XYZ file of C-alpha atoms in Angstrom:
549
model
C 0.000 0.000 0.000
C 2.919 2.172 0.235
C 5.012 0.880 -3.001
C 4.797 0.433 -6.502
C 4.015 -3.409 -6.902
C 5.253 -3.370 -10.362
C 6.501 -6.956 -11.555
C 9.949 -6.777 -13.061
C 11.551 -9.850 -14.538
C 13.245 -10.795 -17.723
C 12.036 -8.978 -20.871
C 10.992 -12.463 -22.190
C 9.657 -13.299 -19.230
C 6.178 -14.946 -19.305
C 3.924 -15.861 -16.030
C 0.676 -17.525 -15.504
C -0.924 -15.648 -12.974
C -4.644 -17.604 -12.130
C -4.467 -19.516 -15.349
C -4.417 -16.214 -17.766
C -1.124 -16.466 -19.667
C 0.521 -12.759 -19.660
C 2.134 -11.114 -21.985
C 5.689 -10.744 -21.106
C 6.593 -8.210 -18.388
C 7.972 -5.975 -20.661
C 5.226 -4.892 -22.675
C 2.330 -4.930 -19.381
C 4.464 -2.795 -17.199
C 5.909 0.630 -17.145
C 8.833 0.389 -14.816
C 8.481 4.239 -14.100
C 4.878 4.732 -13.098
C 1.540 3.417 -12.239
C -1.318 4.118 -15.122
C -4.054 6.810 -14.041
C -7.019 5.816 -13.843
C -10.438 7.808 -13.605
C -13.066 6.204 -11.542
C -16.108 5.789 -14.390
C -13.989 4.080 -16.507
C -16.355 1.039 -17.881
C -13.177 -1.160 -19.200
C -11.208 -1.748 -15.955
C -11.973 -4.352 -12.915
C -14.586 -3.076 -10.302
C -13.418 -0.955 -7.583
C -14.848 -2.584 -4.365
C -12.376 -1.182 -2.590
C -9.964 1.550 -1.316
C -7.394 1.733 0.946
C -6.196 5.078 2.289
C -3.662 6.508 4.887
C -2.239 10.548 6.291
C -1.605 10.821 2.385
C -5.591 11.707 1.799
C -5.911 13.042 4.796
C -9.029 14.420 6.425
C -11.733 12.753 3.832
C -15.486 13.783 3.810
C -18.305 11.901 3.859
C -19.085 13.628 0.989
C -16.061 12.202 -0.474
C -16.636 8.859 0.344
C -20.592 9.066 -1.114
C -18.540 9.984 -4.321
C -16.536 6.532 -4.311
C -19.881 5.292 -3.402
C -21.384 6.458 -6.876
C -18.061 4.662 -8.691
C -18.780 0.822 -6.689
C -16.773 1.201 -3.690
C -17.934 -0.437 -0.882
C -15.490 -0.579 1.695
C -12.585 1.393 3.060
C -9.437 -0.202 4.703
C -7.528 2.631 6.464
C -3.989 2.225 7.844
C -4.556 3.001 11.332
C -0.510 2.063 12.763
C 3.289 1.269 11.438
C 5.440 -0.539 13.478
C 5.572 0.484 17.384
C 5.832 4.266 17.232
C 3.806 5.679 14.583
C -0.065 6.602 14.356
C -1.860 7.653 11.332
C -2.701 10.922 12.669
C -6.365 11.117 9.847
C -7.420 7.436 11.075
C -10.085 8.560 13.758
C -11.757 11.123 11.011
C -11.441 8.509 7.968
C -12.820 6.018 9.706
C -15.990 7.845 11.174
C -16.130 9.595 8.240
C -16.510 6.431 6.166
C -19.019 5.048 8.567
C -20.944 7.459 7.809
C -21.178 7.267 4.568
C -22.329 3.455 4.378
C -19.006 1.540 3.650
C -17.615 -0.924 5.236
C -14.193 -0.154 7.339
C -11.181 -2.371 7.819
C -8.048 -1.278 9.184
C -4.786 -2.239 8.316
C -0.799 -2.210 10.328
C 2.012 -1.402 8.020
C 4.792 -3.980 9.286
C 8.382 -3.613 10.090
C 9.003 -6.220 12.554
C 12.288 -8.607 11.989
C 11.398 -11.406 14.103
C 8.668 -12.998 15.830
C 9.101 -11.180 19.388
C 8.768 -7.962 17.026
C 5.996 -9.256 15.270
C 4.345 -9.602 18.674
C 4.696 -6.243 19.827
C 3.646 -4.774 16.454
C 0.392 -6.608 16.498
C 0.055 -5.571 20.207
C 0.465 -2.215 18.993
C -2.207 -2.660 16.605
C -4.474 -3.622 18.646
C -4.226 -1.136 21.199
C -4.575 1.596 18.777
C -7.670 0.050 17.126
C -9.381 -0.285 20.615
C -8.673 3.425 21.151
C -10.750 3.764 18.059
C -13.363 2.644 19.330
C -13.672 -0.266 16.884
C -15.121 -3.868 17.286
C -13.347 -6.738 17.778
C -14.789 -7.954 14.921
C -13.562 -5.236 13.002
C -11.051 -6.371 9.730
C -7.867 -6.448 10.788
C -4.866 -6.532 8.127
C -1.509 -7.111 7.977
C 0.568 -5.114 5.445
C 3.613 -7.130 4.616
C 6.138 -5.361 2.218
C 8.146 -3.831 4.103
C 11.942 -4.775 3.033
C 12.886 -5.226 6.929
C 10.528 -7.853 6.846
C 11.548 -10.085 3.927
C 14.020 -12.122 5.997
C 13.815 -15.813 5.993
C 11.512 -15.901 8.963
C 9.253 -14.179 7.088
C 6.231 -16.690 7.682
C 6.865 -17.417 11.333
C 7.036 -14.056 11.566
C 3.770 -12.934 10.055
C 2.123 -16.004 11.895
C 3.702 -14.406 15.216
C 1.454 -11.322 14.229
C -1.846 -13.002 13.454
C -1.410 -15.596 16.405
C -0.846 -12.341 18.972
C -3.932 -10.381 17.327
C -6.501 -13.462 17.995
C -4.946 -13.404 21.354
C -6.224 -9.930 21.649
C -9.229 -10.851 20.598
C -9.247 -9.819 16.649
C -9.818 -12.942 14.248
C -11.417 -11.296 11.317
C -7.945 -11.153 9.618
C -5.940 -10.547 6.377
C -2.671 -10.669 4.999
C -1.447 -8.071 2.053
C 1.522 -8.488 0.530
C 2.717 -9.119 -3.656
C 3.909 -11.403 -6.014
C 7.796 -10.716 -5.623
C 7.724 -10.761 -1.839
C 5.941 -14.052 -1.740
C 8.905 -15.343 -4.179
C 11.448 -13.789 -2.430
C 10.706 -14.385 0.987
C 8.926 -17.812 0.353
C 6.301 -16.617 2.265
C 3.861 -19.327 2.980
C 0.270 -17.900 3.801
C -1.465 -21.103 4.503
C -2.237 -20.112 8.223
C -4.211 -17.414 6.128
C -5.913 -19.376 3.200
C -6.200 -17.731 0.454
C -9.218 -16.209 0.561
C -8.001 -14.213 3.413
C -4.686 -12.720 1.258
C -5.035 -9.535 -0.361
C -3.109 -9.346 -3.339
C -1.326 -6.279 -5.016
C 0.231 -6.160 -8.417
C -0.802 -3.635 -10.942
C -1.522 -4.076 -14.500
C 0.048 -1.443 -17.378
C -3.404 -1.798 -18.731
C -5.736 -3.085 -16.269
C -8.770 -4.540 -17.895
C -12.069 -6.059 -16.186
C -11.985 -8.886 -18.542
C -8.177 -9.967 -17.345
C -8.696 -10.116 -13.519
C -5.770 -11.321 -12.030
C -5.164 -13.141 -8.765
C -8.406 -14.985 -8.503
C -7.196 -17.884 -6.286
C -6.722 -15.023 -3.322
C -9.292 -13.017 -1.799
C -8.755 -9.772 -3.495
C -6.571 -8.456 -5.915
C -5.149 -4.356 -5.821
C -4.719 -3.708 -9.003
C -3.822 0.346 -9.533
C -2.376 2.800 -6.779
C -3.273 6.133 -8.943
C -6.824 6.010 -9.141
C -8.739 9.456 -9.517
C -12.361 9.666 -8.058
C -14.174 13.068 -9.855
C -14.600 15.801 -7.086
C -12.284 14.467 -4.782
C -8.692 15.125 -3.929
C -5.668 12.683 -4.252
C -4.928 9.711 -6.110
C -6.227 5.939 -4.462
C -5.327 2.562 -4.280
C -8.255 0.053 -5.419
C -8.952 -3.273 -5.338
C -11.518 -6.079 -6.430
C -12.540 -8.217 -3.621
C -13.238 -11.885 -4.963
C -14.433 -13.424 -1.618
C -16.005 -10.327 -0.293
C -13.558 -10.488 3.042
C -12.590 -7.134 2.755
C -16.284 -5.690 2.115
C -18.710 -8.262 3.789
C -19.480 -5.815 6.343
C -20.534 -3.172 4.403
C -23.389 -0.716 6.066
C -22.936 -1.230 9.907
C -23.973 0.803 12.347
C -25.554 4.077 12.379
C -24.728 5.651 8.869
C -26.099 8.120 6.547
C -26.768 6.797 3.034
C -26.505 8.873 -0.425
C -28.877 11.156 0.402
C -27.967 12.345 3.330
C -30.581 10.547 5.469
C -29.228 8.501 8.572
C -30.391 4.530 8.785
C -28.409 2.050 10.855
C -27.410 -0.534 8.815
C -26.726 -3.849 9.793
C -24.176 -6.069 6.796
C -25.678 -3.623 4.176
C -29.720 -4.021 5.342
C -31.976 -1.426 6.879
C -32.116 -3.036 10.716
C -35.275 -3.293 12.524
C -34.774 -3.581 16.312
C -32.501 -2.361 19.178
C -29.103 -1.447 18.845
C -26.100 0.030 21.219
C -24.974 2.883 20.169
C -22.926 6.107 21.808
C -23.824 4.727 25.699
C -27.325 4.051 24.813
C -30.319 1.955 23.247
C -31.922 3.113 20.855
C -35.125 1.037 18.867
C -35.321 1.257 14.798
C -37.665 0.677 12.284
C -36.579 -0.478 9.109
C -33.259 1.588 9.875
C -35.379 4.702 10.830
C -34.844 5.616 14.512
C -38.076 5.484 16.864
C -38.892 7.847 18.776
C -41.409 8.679 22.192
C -43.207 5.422 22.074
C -43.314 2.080 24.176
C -41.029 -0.712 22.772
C -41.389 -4.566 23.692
C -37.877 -6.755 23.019
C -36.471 -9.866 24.493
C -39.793 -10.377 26.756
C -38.710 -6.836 28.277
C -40.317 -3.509 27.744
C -38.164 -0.296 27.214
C -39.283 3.895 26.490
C -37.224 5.809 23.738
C -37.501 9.314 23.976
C -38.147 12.484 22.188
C -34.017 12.095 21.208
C -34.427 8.235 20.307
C -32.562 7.193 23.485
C -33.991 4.773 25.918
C -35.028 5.631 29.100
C -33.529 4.663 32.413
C -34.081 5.828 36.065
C -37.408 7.328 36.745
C -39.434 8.888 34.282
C -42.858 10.472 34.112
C -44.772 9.461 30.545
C -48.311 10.658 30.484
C -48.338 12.021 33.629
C -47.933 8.518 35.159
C -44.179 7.979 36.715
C -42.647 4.360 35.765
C -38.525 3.110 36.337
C -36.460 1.890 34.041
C -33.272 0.759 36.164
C -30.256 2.724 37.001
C -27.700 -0.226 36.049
C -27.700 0.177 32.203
C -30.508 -2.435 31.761
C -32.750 0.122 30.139
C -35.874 -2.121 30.840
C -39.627 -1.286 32.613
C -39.596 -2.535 36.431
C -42.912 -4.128 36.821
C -44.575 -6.361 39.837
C -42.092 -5.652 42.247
C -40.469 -2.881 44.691
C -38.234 -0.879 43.613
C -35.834 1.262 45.484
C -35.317 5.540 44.586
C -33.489 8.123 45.996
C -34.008 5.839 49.478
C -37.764 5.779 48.617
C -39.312 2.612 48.277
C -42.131 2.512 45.114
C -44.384 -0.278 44.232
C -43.977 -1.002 40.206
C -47.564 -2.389 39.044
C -48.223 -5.067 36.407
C -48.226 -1.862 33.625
C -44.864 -0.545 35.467
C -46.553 2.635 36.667
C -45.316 3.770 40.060
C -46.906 4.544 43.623
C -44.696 5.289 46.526
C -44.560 2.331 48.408
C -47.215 2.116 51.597
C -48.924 -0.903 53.590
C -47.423 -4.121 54.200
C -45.792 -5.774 51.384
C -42.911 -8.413 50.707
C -39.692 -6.969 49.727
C -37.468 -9.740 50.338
C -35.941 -8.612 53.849
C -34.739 -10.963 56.651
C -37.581 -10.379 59.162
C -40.713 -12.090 59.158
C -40.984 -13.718 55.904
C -39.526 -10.986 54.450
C -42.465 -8.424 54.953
C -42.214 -4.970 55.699
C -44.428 -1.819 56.368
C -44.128 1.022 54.485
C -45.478 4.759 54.307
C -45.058 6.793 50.908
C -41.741 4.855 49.800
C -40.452 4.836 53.860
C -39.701 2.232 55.920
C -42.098 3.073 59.296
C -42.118 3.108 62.809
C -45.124 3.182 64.629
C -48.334 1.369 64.583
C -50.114 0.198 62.100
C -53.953 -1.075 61.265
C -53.900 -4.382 59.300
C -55.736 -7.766 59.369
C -57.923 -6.500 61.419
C -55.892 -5.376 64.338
C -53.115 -2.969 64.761
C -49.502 -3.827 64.760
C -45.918 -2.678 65.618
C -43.243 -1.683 63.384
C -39.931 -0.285 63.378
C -38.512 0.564 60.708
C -40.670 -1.846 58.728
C -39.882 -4.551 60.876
C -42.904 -6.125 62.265
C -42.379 -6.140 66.266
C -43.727 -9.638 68.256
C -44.103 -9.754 72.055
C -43.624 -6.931 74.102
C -45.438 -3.629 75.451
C -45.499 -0.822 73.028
C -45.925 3.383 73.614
C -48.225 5.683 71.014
C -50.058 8.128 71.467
C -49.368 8.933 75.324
C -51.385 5.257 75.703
C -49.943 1.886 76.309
C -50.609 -1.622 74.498
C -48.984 -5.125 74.419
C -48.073 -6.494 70.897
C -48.192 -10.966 71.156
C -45.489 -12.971 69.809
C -47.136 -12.175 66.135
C -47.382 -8.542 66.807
C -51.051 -8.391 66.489
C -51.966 -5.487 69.740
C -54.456 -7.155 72.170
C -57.174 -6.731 73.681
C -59.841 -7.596 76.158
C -58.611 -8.919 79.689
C -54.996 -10.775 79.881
C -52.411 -12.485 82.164
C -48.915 -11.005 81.389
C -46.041 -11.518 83.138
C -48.241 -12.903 85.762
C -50.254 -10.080 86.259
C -53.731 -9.324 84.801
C -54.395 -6.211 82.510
C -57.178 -4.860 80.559
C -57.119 -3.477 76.795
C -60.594 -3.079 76.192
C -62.928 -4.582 74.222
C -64.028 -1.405 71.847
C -61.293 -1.780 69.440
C -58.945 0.672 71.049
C -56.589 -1.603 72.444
C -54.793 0.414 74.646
C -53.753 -0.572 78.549
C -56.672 0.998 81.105
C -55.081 2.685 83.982
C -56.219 4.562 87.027
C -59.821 3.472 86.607
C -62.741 0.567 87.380
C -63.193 -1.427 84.420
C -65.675 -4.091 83.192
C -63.890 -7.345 82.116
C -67.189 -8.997 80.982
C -70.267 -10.523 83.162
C -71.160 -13.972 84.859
C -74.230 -14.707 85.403
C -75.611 -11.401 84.035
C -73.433 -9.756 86.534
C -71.191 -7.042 85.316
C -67.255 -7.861 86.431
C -65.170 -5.361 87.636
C -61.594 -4.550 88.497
C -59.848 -1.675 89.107
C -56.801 -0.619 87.145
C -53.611 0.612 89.071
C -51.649 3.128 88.125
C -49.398 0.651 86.304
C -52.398 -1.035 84.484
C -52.275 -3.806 86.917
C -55.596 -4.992 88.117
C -57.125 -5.949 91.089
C -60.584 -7.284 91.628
C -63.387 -4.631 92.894
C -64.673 -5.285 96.191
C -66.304 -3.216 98.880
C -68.677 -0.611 98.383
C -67.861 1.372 95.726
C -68.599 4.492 93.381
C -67.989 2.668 89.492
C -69.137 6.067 88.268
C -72.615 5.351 87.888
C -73.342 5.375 91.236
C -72.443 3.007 94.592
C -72.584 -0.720 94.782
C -71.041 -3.513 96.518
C -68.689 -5.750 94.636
C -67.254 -8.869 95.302
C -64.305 -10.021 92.876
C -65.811 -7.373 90.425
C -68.773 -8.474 90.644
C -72.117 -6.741 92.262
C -73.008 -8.439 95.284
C -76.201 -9.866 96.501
C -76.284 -10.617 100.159
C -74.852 -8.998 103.267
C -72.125 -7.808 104.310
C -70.742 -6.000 107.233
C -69.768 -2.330 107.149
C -69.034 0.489 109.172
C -70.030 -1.868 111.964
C -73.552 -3.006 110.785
C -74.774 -5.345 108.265
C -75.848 -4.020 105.063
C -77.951 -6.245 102.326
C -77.039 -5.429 98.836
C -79.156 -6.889 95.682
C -76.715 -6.942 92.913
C -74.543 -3.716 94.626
C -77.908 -1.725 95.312
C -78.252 -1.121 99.196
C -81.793 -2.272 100.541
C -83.886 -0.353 102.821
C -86.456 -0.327 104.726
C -87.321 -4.157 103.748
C -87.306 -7.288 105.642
C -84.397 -9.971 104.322
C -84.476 -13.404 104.931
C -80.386 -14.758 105.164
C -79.165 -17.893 106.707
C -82.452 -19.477 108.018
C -82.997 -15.915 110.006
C -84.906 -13.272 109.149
C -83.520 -9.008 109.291
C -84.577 -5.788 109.150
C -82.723 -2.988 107.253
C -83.918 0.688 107.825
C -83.871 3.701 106.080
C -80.237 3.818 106.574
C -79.615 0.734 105.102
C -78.217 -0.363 107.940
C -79.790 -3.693 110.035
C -81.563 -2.989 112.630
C -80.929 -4.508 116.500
C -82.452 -4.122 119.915
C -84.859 -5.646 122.029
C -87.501 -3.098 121.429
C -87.830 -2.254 117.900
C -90.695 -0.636 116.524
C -91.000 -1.058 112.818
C -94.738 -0.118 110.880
C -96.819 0.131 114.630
C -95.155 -3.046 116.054
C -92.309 -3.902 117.997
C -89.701 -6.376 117.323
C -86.724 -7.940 119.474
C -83.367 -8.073 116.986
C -81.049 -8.952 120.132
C -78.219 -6.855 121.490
C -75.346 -8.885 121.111
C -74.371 -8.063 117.589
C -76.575 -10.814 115.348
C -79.106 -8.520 114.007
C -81.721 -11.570 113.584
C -85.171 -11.138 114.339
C -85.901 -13.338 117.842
């Protein structure tokens, strides 16, 4: 690519070159130049292909829609030269061609002497093609013609090179080279085959109906072609197996007219593709844009720029996630986790900040949690029925529990109870309303037996100890017995009183333990030897038994 492959020989010389029988050297070559050609030119062999390096500097993508218009298809630019030299235009000839629809090879001019050189050339090479940006799958090619290369090692060398490039991960490979260095060298390219060998040897009068080389994979036959409207003279080549230009039209390129299409080997693509840190979804080459895409059993958003969406985003007014670890896809059926706020992702993806009691996959409790708007909560919580205890999510089992200035007890599945119960081996009472909370400082009703309401009064602590004695339950003054209202008598303030169900009798005669009483107006039994009740008298005694003699 950077000399003259002219074939020089004997004048009588005469070489069969693919089974055509050549005229001898004399008369097809001109030892002092290469013949101009002008691309348009209906007589010579197609030009699939150009190769270009800093000569042609900064090319267009206009210029390369011009080779377009003349049959090329692909562009191999040299990218590197042995271990210290960059082609300075590759980055712009490259992205330039791209863009233009061709495909783009790359290609090492070689100066290495042995195989250890060989080694650190290709290493070379493949460091500055990954700077590029460029796939691994990218055509990678050797250019072998340099005269510090034609040593007798020649082919271990050159296998030293292609070995250490697949062992950087680049097997899409080719070898150029020409006639007289295969000779001289004895050059053996069978690692290769020979549909992988790029051959270059130019014709004094190239002509499409005497193609040379057609047992190798492409054949460079002028190095002073001239494309109309663009600068500098080019080297072309047929390709025969289409190695060089079977990857024509990848990626995101703009075609003849100017429109941009991604491409895939030549065809208009039709689904997602990777591109510039992003996905973005096409149609028949034509990026989509601000509409709902389904792929690989996922759904994904592209936006108003083509991009798809990730992280949160609000579509119709409704908010949905898309991941925040390059995934790109909807979240749907599950929690998902925001700025430290928890959201719940429905079956359509759409998002509502996380609240209620819902799995998430946590070590407590089956993995359940409570949440409030997105936050993990402390404090009680309605559910089931009852209320229960959380911190920080966490459900909370047995124990006593403090809200709202009022005290409860949570059992050992933190459901609050209520009604009356034996903790710690003391009795408490939590209602039976539906409040749940301890009673304290109070009388409270437990239940009935018998009909009988059953009372206790609540210390200070909550503890409770049955009612007994006469007492004021707020509604008014009874007698209780183990919290419950009393029928019968029972001594107080020195006298016998008779209670019927807490209520103090009066002025009523009681019959009690096969004797009969008297109560009075005071509630209090009557005694004494002389008692006159309703115009009569009566003898009660007056040694302290109050029964009627």
């Amino acid at each position: 690519m950077n000399f003259k492959k002219v074939l020089f020989g004997a004048a009588a010389a005469t070489v069969a070159v693919s089974g055509v029988s050549l005229v001898p050297f004399s008369s097809a070559f001109a030892a002092d130049g290469i013949p101009t050609i002008t691309a348009g030119d209906s007589t010579v062999p197609a030009m699939d292909v150009v190769d270009v390096a800093s000569y042609q500097g900064n090319l267009s993508v206009s210029a390369y829609n011009t080779m377009k218009k003349y049959g090329v298809k692909a562009v191999i630019v040299k990218v590197s030269e042995g271990t210290n030299y960059v082609n300075p235009y590759a980055s712009t000839q490259i992205k330039n061609a791209q863009a233009a629809g061709l495909a783009v090879g790359v290609y090492h001019y070689s100066r290495f002497s042995n195989a250890s050189g060989a080694k650190s050339e290709a290493n070379y090479f493949a460091k500055q093609v990954a700077a590029l940006g460029l796939s691994k799958s990218t055509l990678m090619v050797d250019d072998l013609e340099d005269s510090s290369t034609s040593g007798s090692g020649s082919t271990t060398n050159a296998n030293a090179f292609k070995d250490q490039l697949s062992a950087n991960g680049y097997n899409n490979q080719m070898l150029y080279t020409y006639p007289s260095y295969m000779s001289a060298t004895g050059l053996n390219v069978s690692s290769y085959g020979n549909d992988r060998v790029w051959m270059a040897s130019y014709p004094f009068a190239p002509n499409k109906n005497n193609l040379w080389y057609t047992n190798y994979g492409a054949w460079q036959w002028n190095s002073a072609t001239k494309f109309p409207g663009v600068n500098g003279f080019f080297d072309v080549s047929k390709d025969y197996s289409g190695k060089l230009s079977s990857s024509a039209m990848t990626g995101y390129l703009q075609d003849k007219d100017g429109n941009w299409y991604w491409f895939e080997n030549g065809v208009k693509y039709t689904g997602f593709r990777f591109y510039m840190g992003t996905y973005y979804y096409f149609k028949q080459g034509v990026r989509q844009e601000n509409q709902w895409v389904s792929q690989w059993g996922n759904t994904y958003y592209v936006g108003s720029d083509g991009r798809a969406y990730d992280g949160v985003r609000t579509i119709d007014g409704k908010k949905y996630f898309f991941g925040n670890d390059g995934t790109f896809n909807l979240r749907t059926n599950q929690i998902v986790k925001v700025d430290n706020v928890d959201y719940r992702a429905a079956a359509d993806g759409s998002l509502t900040p996380n609240s209620g009691y819902h799995y998430d996959g946590s070590q407590y409790n089956g993995g359940y949690r409570w949440y409030e708007n997105g936050q993990l909560y402390t404090g009680f919580r309605y559910y089931m029925g009852t209320y229960y205890w959380f911190i920080d999510g966490v459900r909370q089992n047995e124990g006593w529990r403090q809200a709202w200035g009022l005290t409860y007890w949570t059992d050992n599945q933190g459901r609050a109870v209520q009604g009356l119960r034996t903790l710690e081996g003391k009795q408490y009472y939590f209602g039976n309303d539906g409040t749940y909370n301890m009673r304290k400082n109070q009388v409270v009703t437990t239940g009935s037996e018998g009909g009988v309401d059953v009372k206790y009064r609540a210390g200070v602590d909550g503890t409770l100890s049955p009612y007994s004695g006469y007492q004021n339950d707020g509604t008014g003054w009874y007698w209780f017995e183990n919290g419950a209202k009393f029928t019968g008598f029972r001594m107080y303030y020195g006298a016998y009183y008779f209670f019927q169900n807490g209520v103090r009798q009066e002025n009523q005669w009681v019959e009690q333990w096969g004797h009969k009483y008297y109560v009075g107006a005071d509630g209090r039994t009557v005694q004494g030897s002389n008692v006159n009740i309703n115009g009569q008298t009566y003898n009660f005694g007056t040694d302290g038994t109050f029964y009627l003699r």
